[in-house]
XYZ file of C-alpha atoms in Angstrom:
317
model
C 21.520 -60.501 55.106
C 23.835 -63.273 53.496
C 24.910 -65.514 56.265
C 26.208 -69.428 55.138
C 25.617 -71.996 57.926
C 29.055 -73.974 56.780
C 30.979 -70.975 56.060
C 32.255 -67.444 56.998
C 31.501 -64.906 54.557
C 33.498 -61.475 54.480
C 34.835 -58.872 51.769
C 32.099 -58.404 48.722
C 31.475 -56.774 45.755
C 28.437 -56.555 43.471
C 27.154 -55.974 39.803
C 23.509 -55.826 38.003
C 23.013 -58.300 34.863
C 20.784 -56.670 32.033
C 17.476 -58.349 33.707
C 18.270 -56.517 36.685
C 19.782 -59.161 38.908
C 22.226 -58.249 41.375
C 25.448 -60.793 41.646
C 27.248 -60.322 44.995
C 31.149 -61.969 44.704
C 32.735 -62.707 48.157
C 35.391 -64.420 50.119
C 34.220 -67.519 51.942
C 36.092 -70.356 53.813
C 35.004 -72.808 55.535
C 34.240 -72.513 59.158
C 35.161 -76.173 60.002
C 38.373 -74.342 60.439
C 37.325 -73.346 63.679
C 40.068 -70.139 64.107
C 38.434 -67.825 61.883
C 41.994 -66.122 61.636
C 42.863 -69.444 59.636
C 40.328 -68.123 56.867
C 42.350 -65.916 54.564
C 44.536 -68.718 53.303
C 41.963 -70.916 52.421
C 39.640 -68.168 50.827
C 37.767 -68.929 47.846
C 35.024 -66.327 45.813
C 31.532 -67.280 46.569
C 28.613 -66.037 44.389
C 25.273 -65.279 44.920
C 22.097 -63.720 43.330
C 19.450 -61.516 44.338
C 16.602 -59.244 42.891
C 16.372 -56.826 45.908
C 20.014 -56.934 47.966
C 18.434 -58.445 51.072
C 17.761 -62.036 49.773
C 20.453 -63.776 48.205
C 20.353 -67.384 46.178
C 23.746 -69.154 46.197
C 24.864 -70.350 43.148
C 28.743 -71.635 42.033
C 32.133 -70.517 43.206
C 33.253 -67.728 40.770
C 36.769 -68.682 41.135
C 39.068 -70.665 43.570
C 43.103 -71.063 43.891
C 44.759 -72.465 41.147
C 46.806 -76.009 40.721
C 50.197 -75.819 41.797
C 52.864 -74.451 41.157
C 50.340 -71.294 40.095
C 51.213 -67.997 41.436
C 47.572 -67.897 43.598
C 47.314 -71.593 44.277
C 46.979 -70.696 48.041
C 44.130 -68.161 47.716
C 41.715 -65.686 45.822
C 41.090 -62.646 47.852
C 38.859 -59.433 47.095
C 38.413 -57.551 43.451
C 36.070 -56.361 41.719
C 33.660 -57.204 38.460
C 32.746 -54.933 35.305
C 31.556 -55.103 32.258
C 33.360 -54.372 28.903
C 32.492 -52.605 25.762
C 32.823 -56.259 24.024
C 29.832 -57.311 26.586
C 31.693 -59.646 28.667
C 32.218 -59.487 32.490
C 35.837 -59.146 33.899
C 36.255 -60.360 37.389
C 39.582 -58.678 38.854
C 40.900 -60.245 42.157
C 43.889 -60.684 44.187
C 46.020 -63.791 44.334
C 48.366 -65.305 46.938
C 50.787 -67.903 46.104
C 52.366 -71.192 48.044
C 55.927 -70.212 46.828
C 56.102 -67.522 48.918
C 53.685 -68.595 51.804
C 51.453 -66.287 50.606
C 52.979 -63.109 51.157
C 53.267 -61.458 47.978
C 50.313 -60.341 46.422
C 49.434 -60.050 42.779
C 46.452 -59.217 40.680
C 44.595 -61.473 38.428
C 41.772 -61.826 35.534
C 38.665 -63.967 35.151
C 36.748 -63.241 32.141
C 32.754 -64.393 31.679
C 30.257 -64.041 28.693
C 27.226 -64.742 31.408
C 28.703 -63.924 34.795
C 28.100 -67.350 36.444
C 31.000 -69.650 34.499
C 34.328 -67.999 34.627
C 37.479 -68.835 33.353
C 41.145 -67.277 34.190
C 42.780 -65.120 31.654
C 46.139 -66.753 31.277
C 48.148 -67.779 33.933
C 49.754 -65.223 35.196
C 49.040 -62.269 37.028
C 47.781 -58.885 35.069
C 49.216 -56.066 37.497
C 52.103 -56.533 40.005
C 53.708 -53.868 42.192
C 56.422 -51.445 40.763
C 59.183 -50.740 43.128
C 59.412 -47.389 41.456
C 56.711 -45.940 43.708
C 55.595 -49.052 45.733
C 56.751 -51.424 48.659
C 58.085 -54.925 47.939
C 57.710 -57.554 50.549
C 60.633 -56.565 53.436
C 59.275 -58.382 56.448
C 61.574 -55.943 58.353
C 58.745 -53.057 57.183
C 55.665 -54.798 57.022
C 54.211 -58.143 57.112
C 53.451 -58.746 53.823
C 53.446 -56.911 50.386
C 50.608 -55.415 50.193
C 48.834 -55.024 46.406
C 45.465 -55.875 46.299
C 41.877 -54.965 46.489
C 41.746 -53.675 42.591
C 39.088 -51.397 42.231
C 38.236 -50.915 38.511
C 36.529 -47.753 36.780
C 36.020 -46.297 33.475
C 38.092 -42.998 32.787
C 35.524 -40.236 33.323
C 37.161 -38.641 30.187
C 36.667 -41.836 27.947
C 39.852 -42.860 27.667
C 40.292 -46.350 29.179
C 40.080 -47.854 32.638
C 41.922 -47.094 36.067
C 42.594 -49.379 38.893
C 42.691 -48.686 42.353
C 44.936 -50.971 44.736
C 45.438 -51.415 48.278
C 49.257 -50.628 48.254
C 51.903 -49.157 50.214
C 54.977 -46.522 49.556
C 58.407 -47.742 49.384
C 59.454 -45.121 51.725
C 58.321 -43.258 55.189
C 57.550 -44.634 58.768
C 56.769 -48.260 58.188
C 53.146 -48.183 59.931
C 52.221 -45.694 57.746
C 52.848 -46.196 54.151
C 49.546 -46.664 52.552
C 48.346 -45.079 49.911
C 45.768 -45.378 46.808
C 47.811 -47.473 44.387
C 47.056 -46.608 40.746
C 47.276 -48.494 37.227
C 45.690 -47.884 33.792
C 44.553 -49.809 30.737
C 43.246 -49.146 27.413
C 41.526 -52.624 27.054
C 40.897 -54.024 30.322
C 43.908 -56.943 29.958
C 47.236 -54.610 29.783
C 48.132 -52.697 32.595
C 50.469 -49.981 33.451
C 51.532 -49.419 37.027
C 51.330 -45.276 37.670
C 51.977 -43.203 40.773
C 49.510 -43.198 43.737
C 47.006 -41.243 44.143
C 47.680 -40.172 47.679
C 50.734 -39.712 49.917
C 50.766 -41.486 53.051
C 49.003 -39.950 55.660
C 48.845 -42.322 58.557
C 47.401 -45.346 57.907
C 49.215 -48.747 57.213
C 47.371 -49.585 54.280
C 44.191 -48.496 52.900
C 41.783 -51.554 52.327
C 39.416 -52.268 49.574
C 39.612 -48.537 48.072
C 36.211 -47.870 46.030
C 35.245 -44.528 44.311
C 31.779 -43.427 43.736
C 29.999 -39.967 43.348
C 27.149 -39.504 45.673
C 24.689 -36.500 45.783
C 27.579 -34.636 43.468
C 30.179 -35.315 45.524
C 33.265 -37.543 44.103
C 34.388 -40.118 47.557
C 36.793 -42.482 48.130
C 35.780 -45.092 50.374
C 38.595 -47.509 52.235
C 38.708 -49.487 54.962
C 41.651 -49.836 57.817
C 42.474 -51.088 61.222
C 44.473 -49.297 63.964
C 46.088 -46.122 62.439
C 48.837 -45.774 65.209
C 46.727 -42.475 66.538
C 44.871 -43.133 69.455
C 42.243 -40.497 68.711
C 41.354 -42.440 65.224
C 42.193 -46.104 66.661
C 38.273 -46.692 67.226
C 37.555 -45.997 63.584
C 37.624 -48.643 61.097
C 35.678 -47.287 57.736
C 36.600 -43.819 56.244
C 35.502 -41.335 53.485
C 38.108 -38.800 51.412
C 37.032 -36.386 49.022
C 38.487 -35.556 45.803
C 37.877 -33.056 42.878
C 37.093 -36.030 40.517
C 37.230 -39.903 40.951
C 40.551 -39.604 40.384
C 41.421 -37.647 43.424
C 44.092 -36.340 44.471
C 42.710 -37.896 47.571
C 43.718 -35.957 50.693
C 43.797 -39.313 53.154
C 44.865 -37.412 56.086
C 41.244 -35.421 55.840
C 39.309 -38.704 55.732
C 36.020 -39.045 57.807
C 35.275 -41.909 59.784
C 32.083 -43.681 58.994
C 30.824 -45.250 62.459
C 29.475 -48.565 62.784
C 30.298 -50.735 65.302
C 30.512 -54.061 63.509
C 30.499 -53.139 60.027
C 33.940 -53.853 57.935
C 35.259 -53.738 53.942
C 31.745 -52.070 52.958
C 30.887 -51.169 49.496
C 29.080 -48.231 48.026
C 25.635 -49.971 45.798
C 23.320 -47.981 43.846
C 19.879 -49.366 45.419
C 17.989 -50.758 46.689
C 15.589 -47.967 44.727
C 17.120 -44.523 44.671
C 19.898 -43.501 46.327
C 23.036 -45.319 47.903
C 23.875 -48.005 50.507
C 26.575 -49.634 52.358
C 26.720 -53.125 52.225
C 29.604 -54.924 54.165
C 30.112 -58.130 56.739
C 29.785 -58.269 60.426
C 33.367 -58.424 61.759
C 33.654 -59.042 65.535
C 30.359 -58.757 67.774
C 31.288 -59.130 71.968
C 34.900 -60.233 70.839
C 33.429 -63.311 68.344
C 34.121 -63.275 64.571
C 30.490 -63.238 62.724
C 31.099 -63.676 58.873
C 27.984 -62.704 57.404
C 27.232 -60.099 54.985
C 24.606 -57.273 56.235
C 21.665 -55.973 54.658
C 22.008 -52.651 52.807
C 22.490 -49.418 54.933
C 21.121 -46.285 52.896
C 23.307 -43.569 53.240
C 23.945 -39.648 52.170
C 26.635 -37.564 51.811
C 26.664 -34.288 53.586
C 29.282 -31.591 53.009
C 29.001 -31.009 56.907
C 28.901 -34.162 58.255
C 30.102 -36.761 55.153
C 28.722 -39.803 54.534
C 25.990 -40.167 57.146
C 23.170 -43.055 56.949
C 19.870 -41.582 55.321
C 17.688 -42.101 58.280
C 14.768 -41.362 56.048
C 15.083 -44.391 53.716
C 15.726 -46.516 56.716
C 12.870 -45.490 58.533
C 11.127 -46.166 54.993
C 12.342 -49.521 54.583
C 11.015 -50.319 57.786
């Protein structure tokens, strides 16, 4: 696993270069803050590399907060990294600024030729919440404006790109407005906000959404804190099925992936054949851990959903 002695590590995402080297990008903040709740306003995007998804070598941070008065001058949060048709790498990330005391989330872009040295694309965000469908900052409804955790993937029909976003609908009971936000692009730079790919279904927000096709089934993975439903509040990682990677996603029928300490995992192809979940250890015995786990092999079964692949787990040991 990836543990830093002087920094907490949490949300992460992964990319693989032409040489087969894995790159993990992750949120990090100094343990000198002492209180882990303070980490969100001090977050930068760290970077490490690995040949096997188990042993990691730290390299230079990818993105840090901009100089004031930038829109992202307070903290840089979760995103994703994809390779464009031009051969360059595109890192989409969430940013918050001091002007709104970190309460308004927007999505920005950094670009790299080698996955190591990153440069911001311009000085403005590339995707912002559209009130036509999405909730803007309203402290009477929610404690922040949710517009974060971009997950970008190519259109299955070859027509451009799609972005999934942690967002909230602009109507309905305040604690159940979480939806899968959506935007589209033809070039990875200019984006058009579109209607959500789900309807509110009891979650305040759907964090770090990701889509993947596992064992032939399109899946939406997301994480959520308490849902307001006592029957589900002890579950934090959820999986919904859809007809394609564009859904539509029936969030009300999402099934949990039980794990006592894991949060914000990603589905990663590997090691070897199959898929794994890699996330961070949250609280263990009421103490925040803040380190990334080793891969948890998983498979999809129609009757039981996403489950640990015991065969691959035993083989790994």
